[in-house]
Tab-separated table of N, CA and C and ligand atoms in Angstrom:
chain	number	residue	atom	x	y	z
A	10	UNK	N	89.450	88.517	134.073
A	10	UNK	CA	90.210	88.496	132.827
A	10	UNK	C	89.706	89.570	131.871
A	11	UNK	N	88.379	89.714	131.758
A	11	UNK	CA	87.823	90.718	130.856
A	11	UNK	C	88.226	92.115	131.309
A	12	UNK	N	88.185	92.352	132.625
A	12	UNK	CA	88.583	93.665	133.144
A	12	UNK	C	90.064	93.916	132.907
A	13	UNK	N	90.871	92.892	133.083
A	13	UNK	CA	92.304	93.017	132.852
A	13	UNK	C	92.579	93.419	131.400
A	14	UNK	N	91.875	92.774	130.468
A	14	UNK	CA	92.040	93.087	129.052
A	14	UNK	C	91.587	94.518	128.759
A	15	UNK	N	90.476	94.926	129.343
A	15	UNK	CA	89.970	96.288	129.146
A	15	UNK	C	90.968	97.309	129.694
A	16	UNK	N	91.542	97.009	130.846
A	16	UNK	CA	92.552	97.902	131.425
A	16	UNK	C	93.772	98.015	130.515
A	17	UNK	N	94.171	96.885	129.980
A	17	UNK	CA	95.335	96.857	129.085
A	17	UNK	C	95.059	97.722	127.849
A	18	UNK	N	93.901	97.554	127.249
A	18	UNK	CA	93.555	98.326	126.051
A	18	UNK	C	93.446	99.811	126.365
A	19	UNK	N	92.887	100.148	127.507
A	19	UNK	CA	92.768	101.550	127.893
A	19	UNK	C	94.149	102.161	128.114
A	20	UNK	N	95.017	101.409	128.749
A	20	UNK	CA	96.377	101.887	128.978
A	20	UNK	C	97.089	102.131	127.642
A	21	UNK	N	96.888	101.239	126.694
A	21	UNK	CA	97.479	101.397	125.364
A	21	UNK	C	96.972	102.674	124.708
A	22	UNK	N	95.667	102.892	124.758
A	22	UNK	CA	95.072	104.078	124.120
A	22	UNK	C	95.524	105.371	124.771
A	23	UNK	N	95.610	105.358	126.074
A	23	UNK	CA	95.804	106.576	126.844
A	23	UNK	C	97.271	106.978	127.014
A	24	UNK	N	98.149	106.023	127.108
A	24	UNK	CA	99.498	106.317	127.579
A	24	UNK	C	100.581	106.076	126.524
A	25	UNK	N	101.167	107.140	125.980
A	25	UNK	CA	102.292	106.943	125.054
A	25	UNK	C	103.493	106.299	125.736
A	26	UNK	N	103.638	106.525	127.018
A	26	UNK	CA	104.739	105.899	127.754
A	26	UNK	C	104.544	104.388	127.792
A	27	UNK	N	103.292	103.952	127.989
A	27	UNK	CA	103.007	102.523	128.081
A	27	UNK	C	103.224	101.832	126.735
A	28	UNK	N	102.689	102.403	125.657
A	28	UNK	CA	102.792	101.725	124.362
A	28	UNK	C	104.140	101.996	123.687
A	29	UNK	N	104.877	102.992	124.173
A	29	UNK	CA	106.174	103.339	123.598
A	29	UNK	C	106.072	104.661	122.866
A	30	UNK	N	107.003	105.552	123.130
A	30	UNK	CA	106.951	106.903	122.564
A	30	UNK	C	106.969	106.890	121.040
A	31	UNK	N	107.627	105.912	120.450
A	31	UNK	CA	107.808	105.911	118.998
A	31	UNK	C	106.993	104.824	118.311
A	32	UNK	N	106.049	104.238	119.025
A	32	UNK	CA	105.223	103.162	118.462
A	32	UNK	C	104.437	103.689	117.272
A	33	UNK	N	104.537	103.009	116.134
A	33	UNK	CA	103.804	103.393	114.925
A	33	UNK	C	102.356	102.947	115.110
A	34	UNK	N	101.500	103.880	115.392
A	34	UNK	CA	100.147	103.559	115.851
A	34	UNK	C	99.206	103.252	114.686
A	35	UNK	N	99.379	102.100	114.111
A	35	UNK	CA	98.513	101.658	113.023
A	35	UNK	C	97.123	101.369	113.576
A	36	UNK	N	96.091	101.734	112.817
A	36	UNK	CA	94.716	101.536	113.281
A	36	UNK	C	94.403	100.065	113.544
A	37	UNK	N	95.111	99.185	112.853
A	37	UNK	CA	94.872	97.755	113.019
A	37	UNK	C	95.182	97.293	114.455
A	38	UNK	N	95.967	98.067	115.190
A	38	UNK	CA	96.289	97.708	116.579
A	38	UNK	C	95.357	98.354	117.594
A	39	UNK	N	94.345	99.073	117.138
A	39	UNK	CA	93.335	99.644	118.044
A	39	UNK	C	92.096	98.769	117.975
A	40	UNK	N	91.737	98.055	118.908
A	40	UNK	CA	92.385	97.735	120.163
A	40	UNK	C	93.397	96.603	120.011
A	41	UNK	N	94.440	96.662	120.813
A	41	UNK	CA	95.435	95.584	120.745
A	41	UNK	C	94.858	94.263	121.243
A	42	UNK	N	95.360	93.177	120.686
A	42	UNK	CA	94.930	91.851	121.117
A	42	UNK	C	96.145	90.941	121.191
A	43	UNK	N	96.209	90.117	122.222
A	43	UNK	CA	97.344	89.203	122.353
A	43	UNK	C	97.035	87.837	121.755
A	44	UNK	N	95.791	87.613	121.311
A	44	UNK	CA	95.441	86.286	120.793
A	44	UNK	C	95.198	86.268	119.292
A	45	UNK	N	94.856	87.401	118.700
A	45	UNK	CA	94.558	87.399	117.264
A	45	UNK	C	95.237	88.585	116.585
A	46	UNK	N	96.519	88.677	116.756
A	46	UNK	CA	97.257	89.796	116.197
A	46	UNK	C	97.257	89.750	114.674
A	47	UNK	N	96.885	90.833	114.027
A	47	UNK	CA	96.977	90.870	112.560
A	47	UNK	C	98.421	90.733	112.087
A	48	UNK	N	99.370	91.128	112.921
A	48	UNK	CA	100.781	90.990	112.545
A	48	UNK	C	101.177	89.514	112.491
A	49	UNK	N	100.693	88.730	113.451
A	49	UNK	CA	100.998	87.296	113.420
A	49	UNK	C	100.379	86.633	112.195
A	50	UNK	N	99.185	87.058	111.832
A	50	UNK	CA	98.535	86.496	110.646
A	50	UNK	C	99.317	86.852	109.380
A	51	UNK	N	99.808	88.078	109.311
A	51	UNK	CA	100.493	88.536	108.097
A	51	UNK	C	101.935	88.062	108.030
A	52	UNK	N	102.627	88.010	109.168
A	52	UNK	CA	104.074	87.773	109.159
A	52	UNK	C	104.501	86.514	109.897
A	53	UNK	N	103.557	85.802	110.479
A	53	UNK	CA	103.886	84.651	111.318
A	53	UNK	C	104.700	83.585	110.610
A	54	UNK	N	104.608	83.510	109.298
A	54	UNK	CA	105.335	82.490	108.549
A	54	UNK	C	106.768	82.846	108.233
A	55	UNK	N	107.176	84.059	108.542
A	55	UNK	CA	108.530	84.492	108.197
A	55	UNK	C	109.155	85.251	109.357
A	56	UNK	N	110.170	84.637	109.960
A	56	UNK	CA	110.836	85.296	111.093
A	56	UNK	C	111.482	86.612	110.668
A	57	UNK	N	112.097	86.622	109.497
A	57	UNK	CA	112.809	87.840	109.089
A	57	UNK	C	111.827	88.980	108.778
A	58	UNK	N	110.699	88.676	108.140
A	58	UNK	CA	109.727	89.732	107.857
A	58	UNK	C	109.081	90.217	109.147
A	59	UNK	N	108.798	89.296	110.067
A	59	UNK	CA	108.237	89.698	111.366
A	59	UNK	C	109.228	90.591	112.103
A	60	UNK	N	110.506	90.253	112.037
A	60	UNK	CA	111.520	91.085	112.702
A	60	UNK	C	111.537	92.481	112.095
A	61	UNK	N	111.492	92.580	110.772
A	61	UNK	CA	111.505	93.903	110.134
A	61	UNK	C	110.232	94.679	110.450
A	62	UNK	N	109.103	93.977	110.501
A	62	UNK	CA	107.844	94.635	110.870
A	62	UNK	C	107.946	95.201	112.289
A	63	UNK	N	108.447	94.409	113.217
A	63	UNK	CA	108.590	94.883	114.606
A	63	UNK	C	109.559	96.059	114.682
A	64	UNK	N	110.658	95.971	113.961
A	64	UNK	CA	111.611	97.085	113.963
A	64	UNK	C	110.943	98.360	113.465
A	65	UNK	N	110.133	98.247	112.404
A	65	UNK	CA	109.464	99.428	111.844
A	65	UNK	C	108.433	99.987	112.822
A	66	UNK	N	107.609	99.136	113.380
A	66	UNK	CA	106.542	99.601	114.267
A	66	UNK	C	107.104	100.170	115.563
A	67	UNK	N	108.132	99.533	116.089
A	67	UNK	CA	108.692	99.972	117.368
A	67	UNK	C	109.755	101.053	117.208
A	68	UNK	N	110.118	101.354	115.980
A	68	UNK	CA	111.195	102.306	115.679
A	68	UNK	C	112.482	101.903	116.402
A	69	UNK	N	112.739	100.631	116.354
A	69	UNK	CA	113.922	100.047	116.985
A	69	UNK	C	114.643	99.244	115.903
A	70	UNK	N	115.205	99.972	114.970
A	70	UNK	CA	115.765	99.369	113.767
A	70	UNK	C	117.186	99.874	113.543
A	71	UNK	N	117.963	99.144	112.761
A	71	UNK	CA	119.324	99.602	112.451
A	71	UNK	C	119.294	100.773	111.461
A	72	UNK	N	118.868	101.915	111.956
A	72	UNK	CA	118.742	103.132	111.152
A	72	UNK	C	119.708	104.190	111.678
A	73	UNK	N	119.928	105.200	110.867
A	73	UNK	CA	120.784	106.302	111.290
A	73	UNK	C	120.267	106.985	112.546
A	74	UNK	N	118.954	107.101	112.671
A	74	UNK	CA	118.382	107.760	113.855
A	74	UNK	C	118.708	106.976	115.130
A	75	UNK	N	118.729	105.668	115.029
A	75	UNK	CA	119.079	104.826	116.184
A	75	UNK	C	120.566	105.011	116.523
A	76	UNK	N	121.377	105.011	115.490
A	76	UNK	CA	122.812	105.208	115.719
A	76	UNK	C	123.088	106.588	116.322
A	77	UNK	N	122.376	107.585	115.820
A	77	UNK	CA	122.599	108.942	116.333
A	77	UNK	C	122.409	108.960	117.850
A	78	UNK	N	121.458	108.183	118.305
A	78	UNK	CA	121.143	108.149	119.733
A	78	UNK	C	122.135	107.315	120.540
A	79	UNK	N	122.511	106.156	119.997
A	79	UNK	CA	123.303	105.224	120.798
A	79	UNK	C	124.757	105.085	120.344
A	80	UNK	N	125.042	105.386	119.095
A	80	UNK	CA	126.404	105.269	118.561
A	80	UNK	C	126.707	106.515	117.730
A	81	UNK	N	126.836	107.658	118.390
A	81	UNK	CA	126.921	108.928	117.669
A	81	UNK	C	128.157	109.073	116.783
A	82	UNK	N	129.149	108.218	116.941
A	82	UNK	CA	130.336	108.317	116.094
A	82	UNK	C	130.218	107.501	114.803
A	83	UNK	N	129.112	106.773	114.642
A	83	UNK	CA	128.919	105.981	113.427
A	83	UNK	C	128.070	106.756	112.424
A	84	UNK	N	128.160	106.413	111.125
A	84	UNK	CA	127.393	107.135	110.094
A	84	UNK	C	125.880	107.067	110.362
A	85	UNK	N	125.199	108.174	110.072
A	85	UNK	CA	123.753	108.239	110.322
A	85	UNK	C	122.939	108.609	109.078
A	86	UNK	N	123.633	109.057	108.028
A	86	UNK	CA	122.895	109.487	106.837
A	86	UNK	C	122.634	108.331	105.875
A	87	UNK	N	121.500	108.400	105.218
A	87	UNK	CA	121.138	107.425	104.190
A	87	UNK	C	122.213	107.445	103.104
A	88	UNK	N	122.677	106.274	102.735
A	88	UNK	CA	123.733	106.164	101.744
A	88	UNK	C	123.279	106.677	100.374
A	89	UNK	N	122.014	106.533	100.060
A	89	UNK	CA	121.494	106.950	98.751
A	89	UNK	C	121.085	108.417	98.716
A	90	UNK	N	120.543	108.945	99.806
A	90	UNK	CA	119.919	110.273	99.784
A	90	UNK	C	120.723	111.349	100.522
A	91	UNK	N	121.629	110.946	101.398
A	91	UNK	CA	122.472	111.911	102.095
A	91	UNK	C	121.793	112.672	103.217
A	92	UNK	N	120.635	112.198	103.674
A	92	UNK	CA	119.939	112.831	104.796
A	92	UNK	C	119.847	111.824	105.941
A	93	UNK	N	119.480	112.309	107.134
A	93	UNK	CA	119.344	111.393	108.271
A	93	UNK	C	118.402	110.251	107.900
A	94	UNK	N	118.865	109.030	108.098
A	94	UNK	CA	118.033	107.864	107.830
A	94	UNK	C	117.231	107.559	109.086
A	95	UNK	N	115.966	107.940	109.079
A	95	UNK	CA	115.072	107.567	110.178
A	95	UNK	C	113.881	106.808	109.599
A	96	UNK	N	112.974	106.380	110.466
A	96	UNK	CA	111.850	105.564	110.001
A	96	UNK	C	111.021	106.297	108.952
A	97	UNK	N	110.741	107.560	109.199
A	97	UNK	CA	109.937	108.326	108.244
A	97	UNK	C	110.635	108.404	106.893
A	98	UNK	N	111.950	108.563	106.902
A	98	UNK	CA	112.683	108.616	105.633
A	98	UNK	C	112.526	107.300	104.874
A	99	UNK	N	112.701	106.193	105.573
A	99	UNK	CA	112.602	104.881	104.920
A	99	UNK	C	111.182	104.656	104.394
A	100	UNK	N	110.192	104.914	105.210
A	100	UNK	CA	108.807	104.634	104.807
A	100	UNK	C	108.273	105.607	103.760
A	101	UNK	N	108.691	106.856	103.817
A	101	UNK	CA	108.000	107.887	103.043
A	101	UNK	C	108.823	108.535	101.938
A	102	UNK	N	110.140	108.556	102.061
A	102	UNK	CA	110.926	109.382	101.146
A	102	UNK	C	112.069	108.682	100.416
A	103	UNK	N	112.692	107.729	101.020
A	103	UNK	CA	113.954	107.196	100.495
A	103	UNK	C	113.800	106.675	99.067
A	104	UNK	N	114.719	107.108	98.225
A	104	UNK	CA	114.657	106.721	96.817
A	104	UNK	C	115.063	105.274	96.592
A	105	UNK	N	115.624	104.640	97.600
A	105	UNK	CA	116.053	103.249	97.468
A	105	UNK	C	114.864	102.289	97.376
A	106	UNK	N	113.734	102.669	97.982
A	106	UNK	CA	112.623	101.731	98.138
A	106	UNK	C	111.445	102.065	97.235
A	107	UNK	N	110.717	101.012	96.854
A	107	UNK	CA	109.486	101.179	96.077
A	107	UNK	C	108.323	101.381	97.041
A	108	UNK	N	107.461	102.348	96.729
A	108	UNK	CA	106.248	102.589	97.522
A	108	UNK	C	105.179	103.131	96.601
A	109	UNK	N	103.943	103.140	97.083
A	109	UNK	CA	102.803	103.507	96.250
A	109	UNK	C	102.023	104.654	96.860
A	110	UNK	N	102.634	105.409	97.727
A	110	UNK	CA	101.959	106.519	98.383
A	110	UNK	C	102.903	107.707	98.450
A	111	UNK	N	102.333	108.845	98.691
A	111	UNK	CA	103.109	110.069	98.823
A	111	UNK	C	102.559	110.825	100.033
A	112	UNK	N	103.208	110.656	101.169
A	112	UNK	CA	102.761	111.300	102.404
A	112	UNK	C	103.871	112.213	102.908
A	113	UNK	N	103.484	113.296	103.519
A	113	UNK	CA	104.475	114.248	104.040
A	113	UNK	C	105.078	113.812	105.364
A	114	UNK	N	104.345	113.000	106.130
A	114	UNK	CA	104.862	112.562	107.416
A	114	UNK	C	104.154	111.304	107.894
A	115	UNK	N	104.640	110.761	109.021
A	115	UNK	CA	104.062	109.525	109.544
A	115	UNK	C	102.604	109.709	109.951
A	116	UNK	N	102.266	110.876	110.478
A	116	UNK	CA	100.876	111.092	110.884
A	116	UNK	C	99.944	110.965	109.680
A	117	UNK	N	100.336	111.592	108.581
A	117	UNK	CA	99.517	111.501	107.366
A	117	UNK	C	99.458	110.056	106.873
A	118	UNK	N	100.571	109.335	106.944
A	118	UNK	CA	100.583	107.917	106.553
A	118	UNK	C	99.606	107.123	107.409
A	119	UNK	N	99.626	107.360	108.714
A	119	UNK	CA	98.785	106.595	109.630
A	119	UNK	C	97.299	106.916	109.473
A	120	UNK	N	96.961	108.076	108.934
A	120	UNK	CA	95.555	108.454	108.755
A	120	UNK	C	94.905	107.704	107.602
A	121	UNK	N	95.709	107.125	106.736
A	121	UNK	CA	95.175	106.434	105.576
A	121	UNK	C	94.569	105.094	105.982
A	122	UNK	N	93.459	104.748	105.378
A	122	UNK	CA	92.784	103.486	105.678
A	122	UNK	C	93.691	102.306	105.372
A	123	UNK	N	94.530	102.437	104.374
A	123	UNK	CA	95.351	101.326	103.912
A	123	UNK	C	96.743	101.300	104.542
A	124	UNK	N	96.981	102.032	105.614
A	124	UNK	CA	98.334	102.136	106.173
A	124	UNK	C	98.937	100.768	106.517
A	125	UNK	N	98.187	99.926	107.181
A	125	UNK	CA	98.716	98.613	107.566
A	125	UNK	C	99.003	97.758	106.330
A	126	UNK	N	98.061	97.734	105.405
A	126	UNK	CA	98.244	96.966	104.170
A	126	UNK	C	99.438	97.512	103.380
A	127	UNK	N	99.598	98.824	103.363
A	127	UNK	CA	100.717	99.423	102.648
A	127	UNK	C	102.048	99.085	103.313
A	128	UNK	N	102.081	99.085	104.628
A	128	UNK	CA	103.313	98.709	105.318
A	128	UNK	C	103.665	97.255	104.991
A	129	UNK	N	102.668	96.398	104.998
A	129	UNK	CA	102.883	94.990	104.657
A	129	UNK	C	103.442	94.860	103.238
A	130	UNK	N	102.833	95.545	102.294
A	130	UNK	CA	103.315	95.502	100.899
A	130	UNK	C	104.710	96.082	100.781
A	131	UNK	N	104.951	97.157	101.518
A	131	UNK	CA	106.270	97.790	101.498
A	131	UNK	C	107.351	96.815	101.964
A	132	UNK	N	107.097	96.120	103.065
A	132	UNK	CA	108.093	95.182	103.593
A	132	UNK	C	108.333	94.023	102.635
A	133	UNK	N	107.287	93.573	101.962
A	133	UNK	CA	107.450	92.466	101.006
A	133	UNK	C	108.182	92.918	99.749
A	134	UNK	N	107.941	94.138	99.312
A	134	UNK	CA	108.564	94.647	98.082
A	134	UNK	C	109.999	95.111	98.309
A	135	UNK	N	110.323	95.431	99.551
A	135	UNK	CA	111.648	95.984	99.865
A	135	UNK	C	112.293	95.131	100.964
A	136	UNK	N	112.859	94.015	100.562
A	136	UNK	CA	113.314	93.021	101.539
A	136	UNK	C	114.513	93.457	102.375
A	137	UNK	N	115.172	94.537	101.985
A	137	UNK	CA	116.295	95.000	102.795
A	137	UNK	C	115.905	96.164	103.719
A	138	UNK	N	114.675	96.660	103.599
A	138	UNK	CA	114.250	97.764	104.468
A	138	UNK	C	114.227	97.301	105.922
A	139	UNK	N	114.747	98.116	106.794
A	139	UNK	CA	114.816	97.842	108.233
A	139	UNK	C	115.718	96.648	108.544
A	140	UNK	N	116.778	96.475	107.731
A	140	UNK	CA	117.784	95.448	108.020
A	140	UNK	C	119.145	96.132	108.181
A	141	UNK	N	120.094	95.384	108.685
A	141	UNK	CA	121.452	95.908	108.833
A	141	UNK	C	122.113	96.129	107.474
A	142	UNK	N	121.635	95.446	106.460
A	142	UNK	CA	122.189	95.613	105.108
A	142	UNK	C	122.039	97.064	104.648
A	143	UNK	N	120.930	97.700	104.988
A	143	UNK	CA	120.669	99.069	104.532
A	143	UNK	C	121.038	100.131	105.563
A	144	UNK	N	121.705	99.739	106.619
A	144	UNK	CA	122.160	100.732	107.595
A	144	UNK	C	123.195	101.643	106.942
A	145	UNK	N	123.274	102.893	107.360
A	145	UNK	CA	124.269	103.808	106.776
A	145	UNK	C	125.685	103.253	106.911
A	146	UNK	N	126.481	103.483	105.855
A	146	UNK	CA	127.865	102.996	105.908
A	146	UNK	C	128.823	104.129	105.560
B	220	ZN	ZN1	117.323	107.439	101.439
């Protein structure tokens, strides 16, 4: 069991294909754990917040970037800003949402010690972020 867990963690660290090409690599998930997930501790009491957290981390959300890939005939631009609505836009730039940081990109966001805490605060302060309500129309 210990070796299996070590293999799993090594695979996560080493392989972008294994963890997902667009996985938001928050430091809190290094090393990943299936028994004491910080996400379960933070969001376990709310199905909707957990869903939005998963959508943000997995980049599998009702965003313009997702539509561009799978439904190219549907609107993809942010209704407020007029640019492609992707995860980075929502987290870092969109004028619709309140945030307390100024980062140029996701890599810079992830380098911050408070990235996980900031994502948690962001989701609580912006209850429509990463929902179908805020999808481009
Ligand atoms: Zn926007």
